[in-house]
């Protein structure tokens, strides 16, 4: 086991250590020597045992202060870590709120589009129904007018036939009114067919 000579407070000591521990022992001895030299400068020369005791106490006090500062630093680190955790929780909550807001906006937009589509379809259906009603009314009016014209034509034909009989005219004298009557009948049938198709289209 190697022997290492160290100097503490101006006094030399030989200390045994494990192989390879010499640098660590020299570093520790240097710390003790610094404390012992400072103590001797204030108090003066003192017995070896007292010097070593006082030096050890001073180092212990310094280490205790270092431990306190270390604990304080650890507490600050823990507080900072807790603050980071709270900040992360707030960030997560903000992200969740933002995502919820986006979903609500998308849902509102979809509802608005759907409502607009339904309103447009309702207006189209109403317009189609109104147009069909107007067409049906127009066709009905046309049919009524054609029927009235047909009635007038029948009365005119009957009157012509009566007068032709009175004055002895031939039968072909009323052929033209007969053709006009047939034309009116065809128009009435066509109007009725158009009305039926309009009702079927509804």
PDB file of C-alpha atoms in Angstrom:
ATOM      1  CA  UNK A   1       0.000   0.000   0.000  1.00  0.00           C
ATOM      2  CA  UNK A   2       1.645   3.277  -1.048  1.00  0.00           C
ATOM      3  CA  UNK A   3       2.478   6.002   1.458  1.00  0.00           C
ATOM      4  CA  UNK A   4       1.691   9.594   0.507  1.00  0.00           C
ATOM      5  CA  UNK A   5       3.228  12.580   2.238  1.00  0.00           C
ATOM      6  CA  UNK A   6       0.808  15.459   2.657  1.00  0.00           C
ATOM      7  CA  UNK A   7       1.160  18.904   4.244  1.00  0.00           C
ATOM      8  CA  UNK A   8      -1.593  20.442   6.367  1.00  0.00           C
ATOM      9  CA  UNK A   9      -1.114  23.745   8.145  1.00  0.00           C
ATOM     10  CA  UNK A  10       2.634  23.623   7.666  1.00  0.00           C
ATOM     11  CA  UNK A  11       2.906  20.137   9.181  1.00  0.00           C
ATOM     12  CA  UNK A  12       3.822  17.032   7.198  1.00  0.00           C
ATOM     13  CA  UNK A  13       1.998  13.720   7.504  1.00  0.00           C
ATOM     14  CA  UNK A  14       2.404  10.329   5.866  1.00  0.00           C
ATOM     15  CA  UNK A  15      -0.860   8.641   4.959  1.00  0.00           C
ATOM     16  CA  UNK A  16      -1.394   5.219   3.407  1.00  0.00           C
ATOM     17  CA  UNK A  17      -3.891   4.819   0.566  1.00  0.00           C
ATOM     18  CA  UNK A  18      -4.967   2.338  -2.055  1.00  0.00           C
ATOM     19  CA  UNK A  19      -3.117   2.060  -5.315  1.00  0.00           C
ATOM     20  CA  UNK A  20      -4.297   4.764  -7.705  1.00  0.00           C
ATOM     21  CA  UNK A  21      -5.912   6.940  -5.018  1.00  0.00           C
ATOM     22  CA  UNK A  22      -2.886   9.210  -4.599  1.00  0.00           C
ATOM     23  CA  UNK A  23      -4.290  12.116  -6.695  1.00  0.00           C
ATOM     24  CA  UNK A  24      -7.551  12.129  -4.746  1.00  0.00           C
ATOM     25  CA  UNK A  25      -5.685  12.063  -1.437  1.00  0.00           C
ATOM     26  CA  UNK A  26      -3.455  14.948  -2.535  1.00  0.00           C
ATOM     27  CA  UNK A  27      -6.520  16.971  -3.595  1.00  0.00           C
ATOM     28  CA  UNK A  28      -8.246  16.351  -0.249  1.00  0.00           C
ATOM     29  CA  UNK A  29      -5.074  17.270   1.623  1.00  0.00           C
ATOM     30  CA  UNK A  30      -4.839  20.498  -0.359  1.00  0.00           C
ATOM     31  CA  UNK A  31      -8.358  21.465   0.720  1.00  0.00           C
ATOM     32  CA  UNK A  32      -7.501  20.730   4.360  1.00  0.00           C
ATOM     33  CA  UNK A  33      -4.267  22.682   4.061  1.00  0.00           C
ATOM     34  CA  UNK A  34      -6.125  25.732   2.728  1.00  0.00           C
ATOM     35  CA  UNK A  35      -8.545  25.664   5.655  1.00  0.00           C
ATOM     36  CA  UNK A  36      -5.758  25.051   8.186  1.00  0.00           C
ATOM     37  CA  UNK A  37      -3.650  27.890   6.771  1.00  0.00           C
ATOM     38  CA  UNK A  38      -6.607  30.282   6.988  1.00  0.00           C
ATOM     39  CA  UNK A  39      -7.280  29.146  10.564  1.00  0.00           C
ATOM     40  CA  UNK A  40      -3.605  29.603  11.585  1.00  0.00           C
ATOM     41  CA  UNK A  41      -3.609  33.091  10.058  1.00  0.00           C
ATOM     42  CA  UNK A  42      -6.504  34.101  12.334  1.00  0.00           C
ATOM     43  CA  UNK A  43      -5.756  32.145  15.506  1.00  0.00           C
ATOM     44  CA  UNK A  44      -2.040  31.538  15.315  1.00  0.00           C
ATOM     45  CA  UNK A  45      -0.135  28.353  15.878  1.00  0.00           C
ATOM     46  CA  UNK A  46      -2.005  25.692  17.859  1.00  0.00           C
ATOM     47  CA  UNK A  47      -1.566  22.043  18.781  1.00  0.00           C
ATOM     48  CA  UNK A  48      -1.777  19.599  15.930  1.00  0.00           C
ATOM     49  CA  UNK A  49      -4.896  17.839  17.203  1.00  0.00           C
ATOM     50  CA  UNK A  50      -6.758  21.096  17.755  1.00  0.00           C
ATOM     51  CA  UNK A  51      -5.722  22.385  14.354  1.00  0.00           C
ATOM     52  CA  UNK A  52      -7.027  19.253  12.660  1.00  0.00           C
ATOM     53  CA  UNK A  53     -10.230  19.385  14.727  1.00  0.00           C
ATOM     54  CA  UNK A  54     -10.915  23.025  13.923  1.00  0.00           C
ATOM     55  CA  UNK A  55     -10.085  22.482  10.265  1.00  0.00           C
ATOM     56  CA  UNK A  56     -12.462  19.518  10.119  1.00  0.00           C
ATOM     57  CA  UNK A  57     -15.218  21.556  11.782  1.00  0.00           C
ATOM     58  CA  UNK A  58     -14.750  24.407   9.328  1.00  0.00           C
ATOM     59  CA  UNK A  59     -14.926  22.014   6.393  1.00  0.00           C
ATOM     60  CA  UNK A  60     -17.993  20.344   7.893  1.00  0.00           C
ATOM     61  CA  UNK A  61     -19.657  23.741   8.277  1.00  0.00           C
ATOM     62  CA  UNK A  62     -18.839  24.616   4.692  1.00  0.00           C
ATOM     63  CA  UNK A  63     -20.161  21.265   3.500  1.00  0.00           C
ATOM     64  CA  UNK A  64     -23.336  21.782   5.533  1.00  0.00           C
ATOM     65  CA  UNK A  65     -23.831  25.142   3.822  1.00  0.00           C
ATOM     66  CA  UNK A  66     -23.186  23.492   0.483  1.00  0.00           C
ATOM     67  CA  UNK A  67     -25.743  20.811   1.315  1.00  0.00           C
ATOM     68  CA  UNK A  68     -28.283  23.493   2.223  1.00  0.00           C
ATOM     69  CA  UNK A  69     -27.680  25.296  -1.041  1.00  0.00           C
ATOM     70  CA  UNK A  70     -27.905  21.995  -2.883  1.00  0.00           C
ATOM     71  CA  UNK A  71     -31.225  21.196  -1.214  1.00  0.00           C
ATOM     72  CA  UNK A  72     -32.483  24.679  -2.025  1.00  0.00           C
ATOM     73  CA  UNK A  73     -31.414  24.204  -5.629  1.00  0.00           C
ATOM     74  CA  UNK A  74     -33.200  20.848  -5.710  1.00  0.00           C
ATOM     75  CA  UNK A  75     -36.350  22.459  -4.317  1.00  0.00           C
ATOM     76  CA  UNK A  76     -36.156  25.165  -6.963  1.00  0.00           C
ATOM     77  CA  UNK A  77     -35.666  22.526  -9.616  1.00  0.00           C
ATOM     78  CA  UNK A  78     -38.690  20.621  -8.326  1.00  0.00           C
ATOM     79  CA  UNK A  79     -40.737  23.825  -8.283  1.00  0.00           C
ATOM     80  CA  UNK A  80     -39.610  24.590 -11.823  1.00  0.00           C
ATOM     81  CA  UNK A  81     -40.506  21.062 -12.881  1.00  0.00           C
ATOM     82  CA  UNK A  82     -43.930  21.444 -11.272  1.00  0.00           C
ATOM     83  CA  UNK A  83     -44.345  24.758 -13.086  1.00  0.00           C
ATOM     84  CA  UNK A  84     -43.421  23.072 -16.342  1.00  0.00           C
ATOM     85  CA  UNK A  85     -45.985  20.382 -15.614  1.00  0.00           C
ATOM     86  CA  UNK A  86     -48.661  23.005 -15.016  1.00  0.00           C
ATOM     87  CA  UNK A  87     -47.638  24.844 -18.177  1.00  0.00           C
ATOM     88  CA  UNK A  88     -47.828  21.601 -20.148  1.00  0.00           C
ATOM     89  CA  UNK A  89     -51.255  20.912 -18.664  1.00  0.00           C
ATOM     90  CA  UNK A  90     -52.386  24.398 -19.695  1.00  0.00           C
ATOM     91  CA  UNK A  91     -50.988  23.844 -23.191  1.00  0.00           C
ATOM     92  CA  UNK A  92     -52.816  20.515 -23.438  1.00  0.00           C
ATOM     93  CA  UNK A  93     -56.031  22.158 -22.241  1.00  0.00           C
ATOM     94  CA  UNK A  94     -55.606  24.982 -24.774  1.00  0.00           C
ATOM     95  CA  UNK A  95     -55.007  22.483 -27.579  1.00  0.00           C
ATOM     96  CA  UNK A  96     -58.086  20.501 -26.548  1.00  0.00           C
ATOM     97  CA  UNK A  97     -60.161  23.704 -26.421  1.00  0.00           C
ATOM     98  CA  UNK A  98     -58.862  24.754 -29.843  1.00  0.00           C
ATOM     99  CA  UNK A  99     -59.673  21.350 -31.303  1.00  0.00           C
ATOM    100  CA  UNK A 100     -63.154  21.489 -29.796  1.00  0.00           C
ATOM    101  CA  UNK A 101     -63.644  24.993 -31.206  1.00  0.00           C
ATOM    102  CA  UNK A 102     -62.590  23.779 -34.662  1.00  0.00           C
ATOM    103  CA  UNK A 103     -65.004  20.856 -34.452  1.00  0.00           C
ATOM    104  CA  UNK A 104     -67.819  23.170 -33.366  1.00  0.00           C
ATOM    105  CA  UNK A 105     -67.029  25.554 -36.229  1.00  0.00           C
ATOM    106  CA  UNK A 106     -67.033  22.679 -38.720  1.00  0.00           C
ATOM    107  CA  UNK A 107     -70.335  21.412 -37.316  1.00  0.00           C
ATOM    108  CA  UNK A 108     -71.851  24.907 -37.475  1.00  0.00           C
ATOM    109  CA  UNK A 109     -70.666  25.344 -41.071  1.00  0.00           C
ATOM    110  CA  UNK A 110     -72.103  21.963 -42.039  1.00  0.00           C
ATOM    111  CA  UNK A 111     -75.416  22.803 -40.356  1.00  0.00           C
ATOM    112  CA  UNK A 112     -75.533  26.168 -42.136  1.00  0.00           C
ATOM    113  CA  UNK A 113     -74.856  24.558 -45.518  1.00  0.00           C
ATOM    114  CA  UNK A 114     -77.444  21.862 -44.855  1.00  0.00           C
ATOM    115  CA  UNK A 115     -80.022  24.445 -43.805  1.00  0.00           C
ATOM    116  CA  UNK A 116     -79.294  26.532 -46.911  1.00  0.00           C
ATOM    117  CA  UNK A 117     -79.668  23.434 -49.087  1.00  0.00           C
ATOM    118  CA  UNK A 118     -82.988  22.538 -47.488  1.00  0.00           C
ATOM    119  CA  UNK A 119     -84.246  26.103 -47.871  1.00  0.00           C
ATOM    120  CA  UNK A 120     -83.179  26.129 -51.532  1.00  0.00           C
ATOM    121  CA  UNK A 121     -84.935  22.813 -52.153  1.00  0.00           C
ATOM    122  CA  UNK A 122     -88.062  24.103 -50.423  1.00  0.00           C
ATOM    123  CA  UNK A 123     -88.023  27.265 -52.544  1.00  0.00           C
ATOM    124  CA  UNK A 124     -87.507  25.237 -55.716  1.00  0.00           C
ATOM    125  CA  UNK A 125     -90.385  22.941 -54.800  1.00  0.00           C
ATOM    126  CA  UNK A 126     -92.578  25.940 -54.000  1.00  0.00           C
ATOM    127  CA  UNK A 127     -91.641  27.583 -57.303  1.00  0.00           C
ATOM    128  CA  UNK A 128     -92.341  24.364 -59.190  1.00  0.00           C
ATOM    129  CA  UNK A 129     -95.677  23.964 -57.445  1.00  0.00           C
ATOM    130  CA  UNK A 130     -96.589  27.586 -58.173  1.00  0.00           C
ATOM    131  CA  UNK A 131     -95.540  27.217 -61.807  1.00  0.00           C
ATOM    132  CA  UNK A 132     -97.528  23.995 -62.125  1.00  0.00           C
ATOM    133  CA  UNK A 133    -100.542  25.712 -60.572  1.00  0.00           C
ATOM    134  CA  UNK A 134    -100.238  28.620 -62.975  1.00  0.00           C
ATOM    135  CA  UNK A 135     -99.852  26.274 -65.949  1.00  0.00           C
ATOM    136  CA  UNK A 136    -102.820  24.233 -64.802  1.00  0.00           C
ATOM    137  CA  UNK A 137    -104.882  27.378 -64.332  1.00  0.00           C
ATOM    138  CA  UNK A 138    -103.863  28.650 -67.768  1.00  0.00           C
ATOM    139  CA  UNK A 139    -104.720  25.313 -69.368  1.00  0.00           C
ATOM    140  CA  UNK A 140    -108.024  25.192 -67.542  1.00  0.00           C
ATOM    141  CA  UNK A 141    -108.800  28.722 -68.714  1.00  0.00           C
ATOM    142  CA  UNK A 142    -107.852  27.799 -72.271  1.00  0.00           C
ATOM    143  CA  UNK A 143    -110.002  24.686 -72.096  1.00  0.00           C
ATOM    144  CA  UNK A 144    -112.913  26.723 -70.789  1.00  0.00           C
ATOM    145  CA  UNK A 145    -112.500  29.237 -73.567  1.00  0.00           C
ATOM    146  CA  UNK A 146    -112.266  26.475 -76.148  1.00  0.00           C
ATOM    147  CA  UNK A 147    -115.389  24.832 -74.757  1.00  0.00           C
ATOM    148  CA  UNK A 148    -117.152  28.176 -74.885  1.00  0.00           C
ATOM    149  CA  UNK A 149    -115.970  28.645 -78.475  1.00  0.00           C
ATOM    150  CA  UNK A 150    -117.153  25.120 -79.274  1.00  0.00           C
ATOM    151  CA  UNK A 151    -120.549  25.942 -77.820  1.00  0.00           C
ATOM    152  CA  UNK A 152    -120.710  29.128 -79.863  1.00  0.00           C
ATOM    153  CA  UNK A 153    -119.703  27.174 -82.958  1.00  0.00           C
ATOM    154  CA  UNK A 154    -122.419  24.589 -82.296  1.00  0.00           C
ATOM    155  CA  UNK A 155    -125.021  27.277 -81.875  1.00  0.00           C
ATOM    156  CA  UNK A 156    -123.809  29.027 -85.020  1.00  0.00           C
ATOM    157  CA  UNK A 157    -123.925  25.746 -86.936  1.00  0.00           C
ATOM    158  CA  UNK A 158    -127.401  24.983 -85.674  1.00  0.00           C
ATOM    159  CA  UNK A 159    -128.533  28.448 -86.686  1.00  0.00           C
ATOM    160  CA  UNK A 160    -126.949  28.038 -90.105  1.00  0.00           C
ATOM    161  CA  UNK A 161    -128.590  24.662 -90.579  1.00  0.00           C
ATOM    162  CA  UNK A 162    -131.929  26.125 -89.584  1.00  0.00           C
ATOM    163  CA  UNK A 163    -131.618  29.002 -92.011  1.00  0.00           C
ATOM    164  CA  UNK A 164    -130.337  26.691 -94.737  1.00  0.00           C
ATOM    165  CA  UNK A 165    -133.413  24.531 -94.308  1.00  0.00           C
ATOM    166  CA  UNK A 166    -135.635  27.586 -94.393  1.00  0.00           C
ATOM    167  CA  UNK A 167    -134.238  28.873 -97.646  1.00  0.00           C
ATOM    168  CA  UNK A 168    -133.542  25.455 -99.171  1.00  0.00           C
ATOM    169  CA  UNK A 169    -129.720  25.564 -99.318  1.00  0.00           C
ATOM    170  CA  UNK A 170    -127.804  22.333-100.044  1.00  0.00           C
ATOM    171  CA  UNK A 171    -126.172  20.342 -97.192  1.00  0.00           C
ATOM    172  CA  UNK A 172    -122.588  21.226 -98.207  1.00  0.00           C
ATOM    173  CA  UNK A 173    -123.322  24.846 -97.387  1.00  0.00           C
ATOM    174  CA  UNK A 174    -122.637  24.100 -93.703  1.00  0.00           C
ATOM    175  CA  UNK A 175    -119.464  22.008 -94.318  1.00  0.00           C
ATOM    176  CA  UNK A 176    -117.108  24.809 -93.318  1.00  0.00           C
ATOM    177  CA  UNK A 177    -118.707  25.352 -89.894  1.00  0.00           C
ATOM    178  CA  UNK A 178    -118.539  21.566 -89.352  1.00  0.00           C
ATOM    179  CA  UNK A 179    -114.768  21.602 -90.018  1.00  0.00           C
ATOM    180  CA  UNK A 180    -114.312  24.530 -87.650  1.00  0.00           C
ATOM    181  CA  UNK A 181    -116.236  22.652 -84.983  1.00  0.00           C
ATOM    182  CA  UNK A 182    -114.032  19.597 -85.372  1.00  0.00           C
ATOM    183  CA  UNK A 183    -110.948  21.802 -85.114  1.00  0.00           C
ATOM    184  CA  UNK A 184    -112.234  23.295 -81.879  1.00  0.00           C
ATOM    185  CA  UNK A 185    -112.923  19.828 -80.490  1.00  0.00           C
ATOM    186  CA  UNK A 186    -109.346  18.800 -81.309  1.00  0.00           C
ATOM    187  CA  UNK A 187    -108.034  21.881 -79.511  1.00  0.00           C
ATOM    188  CA  UNK A 188    -110.119  21.037 -76.429  1.00  0.00           C
ATOM    189  CA  UNK A 189    -108.747  17.487 -76.369  1.00  0.00           C
ATOM    190  CA  UNK A 190    -105.190  18.789 -76.712  1.00  0.00           C
ATOM    191  CA  UNK A 191    -105.704  21.233 -73.831  1.00  0.00           C
ATOM    192  CA  UNK A 192    -107.075  18.457 -71.630  1.00  0.00           C
ATOM    193  CA  UNK A 193    -104.069  16.259 -72.474  1.00  0.00           C
ATOM    194  CA  UNK A 194    -101.676  19.075 -71.579  1.00  0.00           C
ATOM    195  CA  UNK A 195    -103.456  19.541 -68.253  1.00  0.00           C
ATOM    196  CA  UNK A 196    -103.140  15.823 -67.475  1.00  0.00           C
ATOM    197  CA  UNK A 197     -99.403  15.867 -68.291  1.00  0.00           C
ATOM    198  CA  UNK A 198     -98.907  18.907 -66.074  1.00  0.00           C
ATOM    199  CA  UNK A 199    -100.631  17.156 -63.182  1.00  0.00           C
ATOM    200  CA  UNK A 200     -98.485  14.056 -63.732  1.00  0.00           C
ATOM    201  CA  UNK A 201     -95.300  16.175 -63.701  1.00  0.00           C
ATOM    202  CA  UNK A 202     -96.138  17.420 -60.191  1.00  0.00           C
TER     203      UNK A 202
END
